């Protein structure tokens, strides 16, 4: 599989991961002597394990975050063609060691929960006139449902 540029590969991988039921994570990138990226790795968000030092901290100020990493092996590695701007997939491992989400729940993964710039501007303008944040979010939820208030 080939891509015209790195952005096209990223868009493809994000769409693929959404359709399959997992969240994407960017892995290592390799640069040449000129500082140009020549290899890029995309991973499953559950790849690897949490570093041991974070699990054994004694003077923790906050509670542990939920452990989500389970050593998943999924990987898509792309390389830039020599003397070209196009990219190709040089390694593709389609193996997960965890359950994948149904498509209707993928939008709840943190990687895909995004607030649009338009909504951010709307929230900021409502906040400036003194409307509380819970009321702002209630207003946005009502708009998303197509009207009708909360009872």
Tab-separated table of C-alpha atoms in Angstrom:
chain	number	residue	atom	x	y	z
A	1	UNK	CA	0.000	0.000	0.000
A	2	UNK	CA	1.317	3.459	-0.883
A	3	UNK	CA	0.585	7.004	0.284
A	4	UNK	CA	1.400	10.317	-1.376
A	5	UNK	CA	2.544	11.873	1.911
A	6	UNK	CA	2.730	11.296	5.662
A	7	UNK	CA	-0.575	13.064	6.361
A	8	UNK	CA	-2.411	10.742	3.976
A	9	UNK	CA	-0.988	7.732	5.833
A	10	UNK	CA	-2.075	9.197	9.177
A	11	UNK	CA	-5.633	9.799	7.925
A	12	UNK	CA	-5.803	6.246	6.560
A	13	UNK	CA	-4.574	4.751	9.831
A	14	UNK	CA	-7.027	6.791	11.903
A	15	UNK	CA	-9.955	5.681	9.717
A	16	UNK	CA	-8.744	2.067	9.809
A	17	UNK	CA	-8.397	2.058	13.594
A	18	UNK	CA	-11.873	3.568	14.056
A	19	UNK	CA	-13.416	0.962	11.751
A	20	UNK	CA	-11.645	-1.908	13.551
A	21	UNK	CA	-12.501	-0.703	17.067
A	22	UNK	CA	-9.309	0.637	18.626
A	23	UNK	CA	-7.550	3.971	19.036
A	24	UNK	CA	-4.414	4.933	17.174
A	25	UNK	CA	-1.155	6.012	18.738
A	26	UNK	CA	1.929	7.321	17.019
A	27	UNK	CA	5.087	5.382	17.734
A	28	UNK	CA	8.731	5.911	16.865
A	29	UNK	CA	9.887	7.952	13.935
A	30	UNK	CA	13.293	7.657	12.348
A	31	UNK	CA	15.121	10.545	10.701
A	32	UNK	CA	18.000	10.555	8.237
A	33	UNK	CA	21.160	12.651	8.545
A	34	UNK	CA	19.370	15.623	6.981
A	35	UNK	CA	16.721	15.509	9.708
A	36	UNK	CA	13.960	14.300	7.384
A	37	UNK	CA	11.559	11.638	8.634
A	38	UNK	CA	12.148	8.422	6.680
A	39	UNK	CA	10.255	5.876	8.802
A	40	UNK	CA	7.171	6.187	10.964
A	41	UNK	CA	5.343	3.689	13.157
A	42	UNK	CA	1.654	3.728	14.066
A	43	UNK	CA	0.501	1.577	16.977
A	44	UNK	CA	-2.562	0.460	18.871
A	45	UNK	CA	-3.119	2.658	21.935
A	46	UNK	CA	-2.791	-0.469	24.116
A	47	UNK	CA	0.713	-1.341	22.829
A	48	UNK	CA	3.419	-1.791	25.445
A	49	UNK	CA	3.141	-1.606	29.224
A	50	UNK	CA	3.191	1.194	31.773
A	51	UNK	CA	6.693	1.853	33.075
A	52	UNK	CA	7.351	0.114	36.396
A	53	UNK	CA	8.513	3.289	38.160
A	54	UNK	CA	5.037	4.835	37.807
A	55	UNK	CA	3.425	1.772	39.348
A	56	UNK	CA	5.744	1.693	42.387
A	57	UNK	CA	5.750	5.403	43.304
A	58	UNK	CA	5.482	5.894	47.082
A	59	UNK	CA	4.864	9.657	47.339
A	60	UNK	CA	1.964	9.717	44.877
A	61	UNK	CA	-0.156	12.874	45.033
A	62	UNK	CA	-2.905	11.577	42.765
A	63	UNK	CA	-4.609	8.236	42.456
A	64	UNK	CA	-3.342	5.732	39.882
A	65	UNK	CA	-4.794	6.068	36.415
A	66	UNK	CA	-6.454	2.940	35.103
A	67	UNK	CA	-3.932	0.604	33.459
A	68	UNK	CA	-4.916	0.388	29.803
A	69	UNK	CA	-1.784	-1.002	28.183
A	70	UNK	CA	-1.640	-4.749	27.685
A	71	UNK	CA	1.248	-5.330	25.262
A	72	UNK	CA	-0.801	-5.306	22.062
A	73	UNK	CA	1.305	-6.222	19.018
A	74	UNK	CA	-0.617	-4.273	16.349
A	75	UNK	CA	1.686	-2.099	14.243
A	76	UNK	CA	1.783	-0.343	10.891
A	77	UNK	CA	5.239	0.861	9.866
A	78	UNK	CA	5.708	3.072	6.826
A	79	UNK	CA	8.870	4.111	5.014
A	80	UNK	CA	9.566	6.901	2.591
A	81	UNK	CA	10.675	5.745	-0.829
A	82	UNK	CA	14.239	6.679	-1.706
A	83	UNK	CA	14.424	9.819	-3.880
A	84	UNK	CA	10.670	10.311	-3.555
A	85	UNK	CA	8.053	11.936	-1.370
A	86	UNK	CA	5.734	8.915	-1.399
A	87	UNK	CA	5.469	6.397	1.433
A	88	UNK	CA	4.770	2.664	1.524
A	89	UNK	CA	3.782	0.165	4.222
A	90	UNK	CA	6.822	-1.961	5.055
A	91	UNK	CA	5.381	-3.811	8.072
A	92	UNK	CA	1.797	-4.535	9.065
A	93	UNK	CA	0.958	-6.690	12.092
A	94	UNK	CA	-2.814	-7.066	12.460
A	95	UNK	CA	-2.864	-8.898	15.798
A	96	UNK	CA	-4.530	-7.603	18.944
A	97	UNK	CA	-4.397	-9.399	22.287
A	98	UNK	CA	-7.447	-7.556	23.630
A	99	UNK	CA	-11.089	-7.154	22.691
A	100	UNK	CA	-11.897	-4.535	20.074
A	101	UNK	CA	-14.795	-2.143	20.557
A	102	UNK	CA	-17.960	-2.199	18.480
A	103	UNK	CA	-18.014	0.729	16.051
A	104	UNK	CA	-20.752	2.558	17.968
A	105	UNK	CA	-18.493	2.845	21.062
A	106	UNK	CA	-15.251	3.898	19.332
A	107	UNK	CA	-16.200	7.582	19.496
A	108	UNK	CA	-15.918	7.393	23.305
A	109	UNK	CA	-12.201	6.533	23.209
A	110	UNK	CA	-10.121	9.482	24.478
A	111	UNK	CA	-8.230	9.711	21.173
A	112	UNK	CA	-11.474	10.475	19.331
A	113	UNK	CA	-13.216	12.736	21.851
A	114	UNK	CA	-12.539	16.131	20.352
A	115	UNK	CA	-14.258	19.477	20.759
A	116	UNK	CA	-14.447	21.437	17.517
A	117	UNK	CA	-12.891	24.917	17.367
A	118	UNK	CA	-16.349	26.377	16.715
A	119	UNK	CA	-17.659	24.794	19.919
A	120	UNK	CA	-14.631	26.034	21.897
A	121	UNK	CA	-15.304	29.598	20.693
A	122	UNK	CA	-18.985	29.206	21.605
A	123	UNK	CA	-18.095	27.894	25.081
A	124	UNK	CA	-15.670	30.773	25.675
A	125	UNK	CA	-18.219	33.398	24.613
A	126	UNK	CA	-20.893	31.905	26.901
A	127	UNK	CA	-18.376	31.745	29.761
A	128	UNK	CA	-17.501	35.446	29.302
A	129	UNK	CA	-21.124	36.469	29.847
A	130	UNK	CA	-21.243	34.554	33.127
A	131	UNK	CA	-22.910	31.254	32.227
A	132	UNK	CA	-21.603	28.359	34.318
A	133	UNK	CA	-19.741	25.479	32.660
A	134	UNK	CA	-22.364	22.835	33.609
A	135	UNK	CA	-25.088	24.986	32.010
A	136	UNK	CA	-22.934	25.448	28.892
A	137	UNK	CA	-22.433	21.690	28.507
A	138	UNK	CA	-26.142	21.095	29.109
A	139	UNK	CA	-26.885	23.598	26.328
A	140	UNK	CA	-24.496	21.835	23.933
A	141	UNK	CA	-26.029	18.443	24.791
A	142	UNK	CA	-29.532	19.783	24.095
A	143	UNK	CA	-28.382	21.175	20.731
A	144	UNK	CA	-26.768	17.852	19.823
A	145	UNK	CA	-29.989	15.978	20.575
A	146	UNK	CA	-31.999	18.411	18.449
A	147	UNK	CA	-33.817	20.448	21.071
A	148	UNK	CA	-35.896	19.673	24.096
A	149	UNK	CA	-34.695	20.473	27.570
A	150	UNK	CA	-33.479	18.221	30.338
A	151	UNK	CA	-36.074	17.419	32.969
